[in-house]
Short mmCIF file of C-alpha atoms in Angstrom, two decimals:
data_model
loop_
_atom_site.label_atom_id
_atom_site.label_comp_id
_atom_site.label_asym_id
_atom_site.label_seq_id
_atom_site.Cartn_x
_atom_site.Cartn_y
_atom_site.Cartn_z
CA UNK A 1 21.43 -29.63 -21.18
CA UNK A 2 22.62 -30.15 -17.38
CA UNK A 3 20.83 -28.38 -13.74
CA UNK A 4 22.59 -26.51 -11.28
CA UNK A 5 21.99 -25.77 -7.21
CA UNK A 6 22.95 -22.75 -6.20
CA UNK A 7 22.81 -23.60 -2.21
CA UNK A 8 23.66 -21.63 1.67
CA UNK A 9 22.51 -19.79 4.34
CA UNK A 10 20.34 -16.31 4.22
CA UNK A 11 22.18 -13.76 3.50
CA UNK A 12 25.20 -16.08 2.30
CA UNK A 13 24.98 -13.85 -1.31
CA UNK A 14 23.04 -16.75 -3.03
CA UNK A 15 21.32 -14.09 -5.43
CA UNK A 16 23.64 -11.63 -5.61
CA UNK A 17 26.10 -14.65 -7.30
CA UNK A 18 23.47 -15.11 -9.26
CA UNK A 19 22.73 -12.55 -11.15
CA UNK A 20 26.51 -11.83 -11.31
CA UNK A 21 26.86 -15.17 -13.26
CA UNK A 22 23.60 -14.25 -15.20
CA UNK A 23 24.90 -10.99 -15.79
CA UNK A 24 28.42 -12.52 -17.07
CA UNK A 25 26.89 -15.10 -19.55
CA UNK A 26 24.95 -12.54 -20.40
CA UNK A 27 27.73 -10.48 -21.97
CA UNK A 28 30.11 -13.23 -22.65
CA UNK A 29 26.83 -13.85 -25.78
CA UNK A 30 24.59 -11.33 -26.10
CA UNK A 31 22.67 -13.88 -29.00
CA UNK A 32 21.51 -15.91 -26.08
CA UNK A 33 18.40 -15.73 -23.41
CA UNK A 34 17.98 -15.40 -19.92
CA UNK A 35 14.82 -16.11 -18.03
CA UNK A 36 14.64 -15.58 -13.88
CA UNK A 37 11.75 -16.89 -12.81
CA UNK A 38 11.07 -15.57 -9.01
CA UNK A 39 8.12 -15.10 -6.87
CA UNK A 40 5.04 -12.29 -8.12
CA UNK A 41 5.80 -10.29 -4.80
CA UNK A 42 9.23 -10.08 -5.99
CA UNK A 43 9.70 -9.33 -9.43
CA UNK A 44 9.84 -5.39 -9.42
CA UNK A 45 12.86 -5.39 -6.34
CA UNK A 46 14.71 -7.67 -9.05
CA UNK A 47 14.50 -5.99 -11.76
CA UNK A 48 15.87 -2.72 -10.15
CA UNK A 49 18.89 -5.14 -8.67
CA UNK A 50 19.47 -6.41 -12.51
CA UNK A 51 19.95 -3.17 -13.97
CA UNK A 52 21.45 -1.31 -10.82
CA UNK A 53 24.18 -4.10 -11.39
CA UNK A 54 24.51 -4.52 -15.26
CA UNK A 55 27.29 -2.73 -15.89
CA UNK A 56 25.39 -1.06 -18.86
CA UNK A 57 22.40 -0.27 -16.68
CA UNK A 58 20.64 -2.31 -18.62
CA UNK A 59 18.73 -5.42 -19.41
CA UNK A 60 19.33 -6.55 -22.75
CA UNK A 61 18.83 -10.00 -23.03
CA UNK A 62 17.50 -10.92 -19.78
CA UNK A 63 13.92 -11.34 -18.39
CA UNK A 64 12.73 -11.01 -14.70
CA UNK A 65 9.31 -12.42 -14.60
CA UNK A 66 7.04 -14.10 -12.47
CA UNK A 67 5.14 -18.10 -13.01
CA UNK A 68 2.13 -15.30 -13.53
CA UNK A 69 3.91 -13.63 -16.37
CA UNK A 70 4.68 -16.22 -17.82
CA UNK A 71 1.73 -17.13 -18.11
CA UNK A 72 0.53 -14.03 -19.88
CA UNK A 73 3.04 -14.19 -22.47
CA UNK A 74 2.00 -17.90 -22.95
CA UNK A 75 -2.12 -16.87 -23.21
CA UNK A 76 -0.75 -13.82 -25.58
CA UNK A 77 0.95 -15.98 -28.16
CA UNK A 78 -2.29 -18.39 -27.98
CA UNK A 79 -5.23 -15.68 -28.30
CA UNK A 80 -7.99 -18.28 -28.63
CA UNK A 81 -7.34 -19.18 -25.29
CA UNK A 82 -7.98 -15.97 -23.65
CA UNK A 83 -10.11 -16.03 -21.11
CA UNK A 84 -11.92 -13.47 -18.69
CA UNK A 85 -9.56 -13.61 -15.04
CA UNK A 86 -12.74 -13.74 -12.28
CA UNK A 87 -12.32 -11.27 -9.16
CA UNK A 88 -12.93 -12.40 -5.69
CA UNK A 89 -16.01 -10.70 -5.35
CA UNK A 90 -17.38 -12.78 -8.40
CA UNK A 91 -15.72 -15.48 -6.73
CA UNK A 92 -17.95 -15.59 -3.91
CA UNK A 93 -20.74 -14.39 -5.63
CA UNK A 94 -20.76 -18.19 -7.47
CA UNK A 95 -19.86 -19.96 -4.89
CA UNK A 96 -23.24 -19.15 -3.02
CA UNK A 97 -24.90 -19.65 -6.18
CA UNK A 98 -23.09 -22.21 -6.77
CA UNK A 99 -23.70 -23.82 -3.17
CA UNK A 100 -27.57 -23.11 -4.00
CA UNK A 101 -27.84 -25.09 -6.91
CA UNK A 102 -26.82 -28.00 -4.99
CA UNK A 103 -28.43 -27.56 -1.34
CA UNK A 104 -30.77 -30.77 -1.79
CA UNK A 105 -27.74 -33.20 -2.37
CA UNK A 106 -26.48 -32.26 0.36
CA UNK A 107 -25.80 -34.25 3.36
CA UNK A 108 -23.34 -33.09 5.44
CA UNK A 109 -23.06 -29.45 4.41
CA UNK A 110 -26.86 -28.82 3.66
CA UNK A 111 -27.24 -26.48 6.72
CA UNK A 112 -24.00 -24.25 6.43
CA UNK A 113 -24.55 -24.07 2.03
CA UNK A 114 -26.17 -20.25 2.83
CA UNK A 115 -23.43 -19.03 5.33
CA UNK A 116 -20.94 -16.24 4.57
CA UNK A 117 -17.94 -18.16 6.80
CA UNK A 118 -18.37 -21.14 4.91
CA UNK A 119 -18.55 -19.72 1.32
CA UNK A 120 -15.32 -18.11 2.70
CA UNK A 121 -13.57 -21.51 3.54
CA UNK A 122 -15.14 -23.03 0.40
CA UNK A 123 -13.68 -20.55 -1.69
CA UNK A 124 -9.94 -20.79 0.07
CA UNK A 125 -9.81 -23.80 -0.63
CA UNK A 126 -10.98 -24.48 -4.23
CA UNK A 127 -8.26 -21.65 -4.43
CA UNK A 128 -5.80 -24.64 -3.70
CA UNK A 129 -7.53 -27.25 -5.76
CA UNK A 130 -6.83 -25.23 -8.82
CA UNK A 131 -3.51 -24.55 -7.92
CA UNK A 132 -3.10 -28.12 -7.73
CA UNK A 133 -5.22 -29.19 -10.56
CA UNK A 134 -7.23 -30.98 -8.18
CA UNK A 135 -10.95 -31.97 -10.21
CA UNK A 136 -14.44 -32.49 -9.10
CA UNK A 137 -13.61 -36.86 -10.37
CA UNK A 138 -10.72 -36.77 -8.27
CA UNK A 139 -12.46 -35.88 -5.24
CA UNK A 140 -14.93 -38.28 -6.13
CA UNK A 141 -12.26 -40.31 -6.56
CA UNK A 142 -11.01 -40.33 -3.05
CA UNK A 143 -13.82 -40.17 -1.38
CA UNK A 144 -14.42 -43.52 -2.79
CA UNK A 145 -11.55 -45.43 -1.22
CA UNK A 146 -12.35 -48.04 1.45
CA UNK A 147 -9.59 -46.51 3.51
CA UNK A 148 -11.45 -43.36 4.43
CA UNK A 149 -14.62 -43.17 7.75
CA UNK A 150 -18.08 -42.45 5.96
CA UNK A 151 -18.06 -39.34 7.54
CA UNK A 152 -15.34 -37.99 5.77
CA UNK A 153 -16.01 -39.70 2.41
CA UNK A 154 -19.45 -37.68 3.11
CA UNK A 155 -17.96 -34.59 3.50
CA UNK A 156 -16.09 -35.01 0.45
CA UNK A 157 -18.53 -36.20 -2.40
CA UNK A 158 -20.73 -32.64 -0.70
CA UNK A 159 -18.30 -30.76 -1.05
CA UNK A 160 -17.04 -32.36 -4.96
CA UNK A 161 -20.74 -31.78 -5.66
CA UNK A 162 -20.24 -27.31 -5.05
CA UNK A 163 -17.37 -27.75 -6.77
CA UNK A 164 -18.73 -29.34 -10.02
CA UNK A 165 -21.65 -26.47 -9.66
CA UNK A 166 -19.11 -23.93 -9.03
CA UNK A 167 -16.93 -25.43 -12.47
CA UNK A 168 -20.61 -25.29 -14.28
CA UNK A 169 -21.35 -21.77 -13.08
CA UNK A 170 -18.26 -20.54 -14.20
CA UNK A 171 -18.11 -21.82 -17.68
CA UNK A 172 -15.25 -21.87 -20.45
CA UNK A 173 -15.17 -18.32 -20.92
CA UNK A 174 -13.86 -17.55 -17.22
CA UNK A 175 -11.64 -18.77 -14.68
CA UNK A 176 -9.87 -17.82 -11.84
CA UNK A 177 -6.53 -16.63 -10.84
CA UNK A 178 -5.93 -20.05 -9.27
CA UNK A 179 -6.43 -21.79 -12.36
CA UNK A 180 -4.33 -19.56 -14.26
CA UNK A 181 -0.90 -21.93 -13.95
CA UNK A 182 -2.67 -25.28 -14.79
CA UNK A 183 -3.75 -23.83 -18.08
CA UNK A 184 -0.46 -22.79 -18.77
CA UNK A 185 0.78 -26.75 -18.43
CA UNK A 186 -1.55 -27.53 -20.72
CA UNK A 187 -0.85 -25.09 -22.99
CA UNK A 188 2.92 -24.95 -22.62
CA UNK A 189 3.80 -28.20 -24.28
CA UNK A 190 2.90 -26.13 -27.67
CA UNK A 191 4.57 -22.71 -27.06
CA UNK A 192 8.31 -22.31 -28.08
CA UNK A 193 8.25 -19.68 -25.10
CA UNK A 194 12.41 -20.47 -23.12
CA UNK A 195 12.91 -22.88 -26.08
CA UNK A 196 17.03 -22.27 -25.61
CA UNK A 197 17.44 -20.25 -22.98
CA UNK A 198 19.49 -20.30 -19.52
CA UNK A 199 16.00 -20.71 -16.60
CA UNK A 200 16.96 -19.47 -13.49
CA UNK A 201 14.71 -19.94 -10.57
CA UNK A 202 15.34 -17.71 -7.16
CA UNK A 203 13.61 -17.28 -4.02
CA UNK A 204 11.11 -20.13 -3.95
CA UNK A 205 10.97 -22.36 -0.31
CA UNK A 206 9.16 -24.66 -3.05
CA UNK A 207 6.97 -25.59 -6.00
CA UNK A 208 3.33 -27.10 -6.03
CA UNK A 209 2.40 -29.70 -8.61
CA UNK A 210 1.51 -27.78 -11.29
CA UNK A 211 4.70 -25.44 -10.82
CA UNK A 212 7.00 -28.38 -10.59
CA UNK A 213 5.19 -29.92 -13.64
CA UNK A 214 6.02 -26.23 -15.64
CA UNK A 215 9.42 -27.26 -14.32
CA UNK A 216 9.90 -30.35 -16.12
CA UNK A 217 8.76 -28.54 -19.12
CA UNK A 218 10.94 -25.57 -19.13
CA UNK A 219 14.00 -27.63 -17.88
CA UNK A 220 13.48 -30.19 -20.68
CA UNK A 221 13.50 -26.75 -23.21
CA UNK A 222 16.45 -25.00 -21.26
CA UNK A 223 19.69 -24.58 -22.38
CA UNK A 224 20.91 -25.02 -18.64
CA UNK A 225 18.75 -23.98 -15.75
CA UNK A 226 19.85 -22.97 -12.15
CA UNK A 227 18.22 -23.58 -8.74
CA UNK A 228 18.49 -20.89 -5.92
CA UNK A 229 17.40 -22.43 -2.04
CA UNK A 230 17.92 -21.46 1.05
CA UNK A 231 19.81 -24.32 2.78
CA UNK A 232 23.45 -24.27 4.83
CA UNK A 233 26.07 -26.83 3.42
CA UNK A 234 25.62 -29.54 6.20
CA UNK A 235 21.63 -29.47 5.89
CA UNK A 236 22.25 -30.06 1.72
CA UNK A 237 24.80 -33.14 2.23
CA UNK A 238 21.35 -35.01 4.23
CA UNK A 239 18.80 -33.61 1.47
CA UNK A 240 17.60 -36.95 0.78
CA UNK A 241 16.48 -38.03 4.16
CA UNK A 242 15.68 -34.55 5.69
CA UNK A 243 11.62 -34.69 6.82
CA UNK A 244 8.86 -31.33 5.87
CA UNK A 245 8.90 -31.44 9.46
CA UNK A 246 12.85 -30.92 10.19
CA UNK A 247 14.03 -27.67 10.04
CA UNK A 248 14.61 -26.55 6.00
CA UNK A 249 12.76 -29.28 5.26
CA UNK A 250 10.82 -27.35 2.64
CA UNK A 251 14.42 -26.29 0.79
CA UNK A 252 15.33 -30.13 1.07
CA UNK A 253 11.80 -31.44 -0.37
CA UNK A 254 12.07 -29.25 -3.25
CA UNK A 255 15.70 -30.43 -4.03
CA UNK A 256 14.58 -33.46 -4.10
CA UNK A 257 11.21 -33.18 -6.31
CA UNK A 258 13.47 -30.82 -8.57
CA UNK A 259 15.41 -33.39 -9.04
CA UNK A 260 13.08 -35.73 -10.54
CA UNK A 261 11.48 -33.22 -12.69
CA UNK A 262 15.08 -33.09 -14.28
CA UNK A 263 14.72 -36.80 -14.68
CA UNK A 264 11.38 -36.70 -15.90
CA UNK A 265 12.98 -34.24 -18.56
CA UNK A 266 15.56 -36.03 -19.62
CA UNK A 267 18.12 -33.88 -18.24
CA UNK A 268 21.08 -34.44 -15.23
CA UNK A 269 21.66 -32.62 -12.05
CA UNK A 270 25.44 -31.87 -12.71
CA UNK A 271 26.90 -30.17 -9.35
CA UNK A 272 25.58 -28.20 -6.12
CA UNK A 273 27.17 -24.72 -5.11
CA UNK A 274 27.86 -22.65 -2.25
CA UNK A 275 27.11 -19.44 -2.06
CA UNK A 276 29.30 -17.58 1.24
CA UNK A 277 32.88 -18.55 -0.60
CA UNK A 278 33.48 -16.36 -3.02
CA UNK A 279 32.99 -12.87 -0.49
CA UNK A 280 29.62 -12.21 -1.72
CA UNK A 281 27.49 -12.99 1.73
CA UNK A 282 27.20 -9.61 3.58
CA UNK A 283 29.04 -9.56 7.19
CA UNK A 284 27.43 -10.90 9.99
CA UNK A 285 27.47 -9.95 13.79
CA UNK A 286 28.58 -12.78 15.68
CA UNK A 287 26.09 -13.08 18.54
CA UNK A 288 23.29 -13.16 15.49
CA UNK A 289 25.44 -15.56 13.53
CA UNK A 290 25.63 -17.94 16.72
CA UNK A 291 22.02 -18.23 17.15
CA UNK A 292 21.22 -18.50 13.31
CA UNK A 293 23.71 -21.48 13.38
CA UNK A 294 22.45 -23.03 16.29
CA UNK A 295 18.45 -22.08 16.54
CA UNK A 296 15.76 -24.62 16.07
CA UNK A 297 19.12 -27.21 16.10
CA UNK A 298 19.88 -30.16 18.76
CA UNK A 299 22.79 -28.92 20.16
CA UNK A 300 24.21 -27.86 23.49
CA UNK A 301 26.54 -25.29 22.34
CA UNK A 302 26.55 -21.79 24.60
CA UNK A 303 27.47 -18.30 23.23
CA UNK A 304 30.69 -17.60 25.66
CA UNK A 305 30.27 -13.86 25.56
CA UNK A 306 27.67 -11.40 26.76
CA UNK A 307 25.20 -10.51 22.98
CA UNK A 308 25.63 -7.39 21.80
CA UNK A 309 22.32 -7.44 19.19
CA UNK A 310 20.32 -9.05 21.00
CA UNK A 311 17.87 -8.73 23.50
CA UNK A 312 15.04 -10.22 25.63
CA UNK A 313 13.18 -7.54 27.29
CA UNK A 314 10.35 -8.55 29.49
CA UNK A 315 7.21 -6.06 29.91
CA UNK A 316 3.95 -6.16 32.04
CA UNK A 317 1.30 -5.72 29.13
CA UNK A 318 1.23 -5.16 25.44
CA UNK A 319 1.65 -1.06 25.47
CA UNK A 320 4.76 -1.35 27.89
CA UNK A 321 5.91 -3.39 25.15
CA UNK A 322 5.48 -0.95 22.13
CA UNK A 323 6.14 1.29 24.63
CA UNK A 324 9.38 -0.06 24.96
CA UNK A 325 10.02 -1.02 21.48
CA UNK A 326 8.74 2.94 20.36
CA UNK A 327 11.91 3.74 22.86
CA UNK A 328 15.00 1.54 21.28
CA UNK A 329 13.79 3.38 17.17
CA UNK A 330 13.73 6.75 19.11
CA UNK A 331 17.23 5.32 20.63
CA UNK A 332 18.54 4.26 16.99
CA UNK A 333 17.28 6.76 15.12
CA UNK A 334 18.99 9.41 17.40
CA UNK A 335 22.46 7.79 18.69
CA UNK A 336 22.84 5.73 15.61
CA UNK A 337 21.66 7.36 12.77
CA UNK A 338 19.60 5.20 11.59
CA UNK A 339 16.52 5.93 9.15
CA UNK A 340 12.82 5.25 9.86
CA UNK A 341 13.04 3.23 6.88
CA UNK A 342 15.97 0.77 8.60
CA UNK A 343 13.69 -0.07 11.16
CA UNK A 344 10.89 -2.57 11.25
CA UNK A 345 8.54 -4.41 13.91
CA UNK A 346 7.51 -7.68 13.96
CA UNK A 347 5.11 -8.95 15.55
CA UNK A 348 2.92 -12.24 16.08
CA UNK A 349 -0.72 -10.83 17.10
CA UNK A 350 -1.50 -8.05 14.53
CA UNK A 351 -5.09 -7.85 16.49
CA UNK A 352 -3.49 -6.91 19.96
CA UNK A 353 -0.20 -5.25 18.67
CA UNK A 354 -1.46 -3.00 15.87
CA UNK A 355 -3.90 -1.06 17.77
CA UNK A 356 -1.56 -0.19 20.30
CA UNK A 357 1.82 -0.12 18.86
CA UNK A 358 0.02 2.47 16.00
CA UNK A 359 -1.18 4.65 18.99
CA UNK A 360 2.45 4.79 20.77
CA UNK A 361 3.80 5.76 17.42
CA UNK A 362 1.63 8.47 16.21
CA UNK A 363 1.98 9.85 19.83
CA UNK A 364 6.06 10.19 19.41
CA UNK A 365 5.15 11.79 16.11
CA UNK A 366 7.19 8.16 13.82
CA UNK A 367 5.97 7.82 10.08
CA UNK A 368 5.22 4.74 9.93
CA UNK A 369 4.20 2.07 7.69
CA UNK A 370 1.63 -1.04 8.41
CA UNK A 371 2.39 -3.92 6.14
CA UNK A 372 -1.23 -5.60 6.67
CA UNK A 373 -4.59 -5.66 4.40
CA UNK A 374 -7.54 -3.89 6.18
CA UNK A 375 -11.01 -4.21 5.07
CA UNK A 376 -12.74 -1.09 2.70
CA UNK A 377 -15.24 -0.95 5.57
CA UNK A 378 -13.22 0.62 7.75
CA UNK A 379 -11.85 3.56 5.49
CA UNK A 380 -13.51 6.93 5.95
CA UNK A 381 -14.48 7.87 2.58
CA UNK A 382 -16.32 4.40 2.34
CA UNK A 383 -17.69 4.18 5.56
CA UNK A 384 -18.78 7.90 4.72
CA UNK A 385 -20.72 6.95 1.48
CA UNK A 386 -22.84 3.71 3.81
CA UNK A 387 -23.77 6.54 6.18
CA UNK A 388 -24.67 9.17 3.43
CA UNK A 389 -26.69 6.17 1.51
CA UNK A 390 -28.66 4.86 4.58
CA UNK A 391 -29.96 8.24 5.73
CA UNK A 392 -31.03 8.33 2.22
CA UNK A 393 -32.48 5.17 1.59
CA UNK A 394 -34.08 5.47 5.15
CA UNK A 395 -35.75 8.77 5.51
CA UNK A 396 -32.35 10.98 6.91
CA UNK A 397 -32.98 9.04 10.45
CA UNK A 398 -31.07 10.30 13.34
CA UNK A 399 -28.78 7.31 13.69
CA UNK A 400 -27.75 8.13 9.72
CA UNK A 401 -27.06 11.76 9.55
CA UNK A 402 -25.59 11.89 12.87
CA UNK A 403 -22.80 8.75 11.76
CA UNK A 404 -22.51 10.54 8.54
CA UNK A 405 -21.56 13.28 9.72
CA UNK A 406 -19.47 12.14 12.29
#
């Protein structure tokens, strides 16, 4: 019964080493249970990797789940605790109703309570509070602190009123998606899930306060726990002193917090293992490896040769930048035989770069996929349906009919 850390740089083979260890232990003891917890968006990819690398191409006593899937398992175990998950549209409606319920009692936000932009910000704020299990009573307690300015205290009191009205409107039979983990933390001590199992956490840079409470309970009931974080060996040696604002500060803070969770659970942190020393790491280019080791660090070292895999290109405008990226993509496909799916364009400002980039890619007939969420109202089918409804409700006026035909 102990907690271990598997650390290393990006690309050092941490996840590969983790999968090898899990598969080896599962084969040595077929009766053991191994639970690998990863972020929600990584579950399918991790499952594929385990099936591909397992000698039997099957996950017999290995589970790859996220915190959300873990909550669903526990909720099914306690069927009396089932609740309907409220969608984003329903949440927005309840926020508007809650703000209207307490509008007369607001002192700072009375004029903002009905504005869509304010309600959208409230939705994000309440989601953060739900994930960190912050209640309206806790907000009132914070607002009463003498250290706060009168304006900040008044704002917190207004927000606590809206938050309380929202919780009242929500009722006991419905919950938001962000409430899943706080409810799980209350039910987990009564559940038998993961009891006596080997636990592994991979793909996280840190955890919320609710997740740390869950980790404490999971570590307490596990046979052994292993946490994987991205942090080089040099920085890992200073994990106790690195601040969150520093490079790898989030990983260092997570290591410290997991250590506290282990102490609360009555388990000890045994060893720290570093990946990249067993041959599992992928081969890195020298110039890219030098950049990774010196980027955002206080070092005066310079790369001795001209970098072969790094280039800085200056262009007159955004469209010229997109054109230069297209030329490089075509060169890589033509001269080096890369597939379109093997190349990616990373941008910082989606609104400025995506339209001209998509335009030049379409002109060159290069297939692409844009990884972003687009508003539903931009879809041609939805716009056509809206125009049709406007035409019918507006007596087939000229503008609506033309918009429908367009």
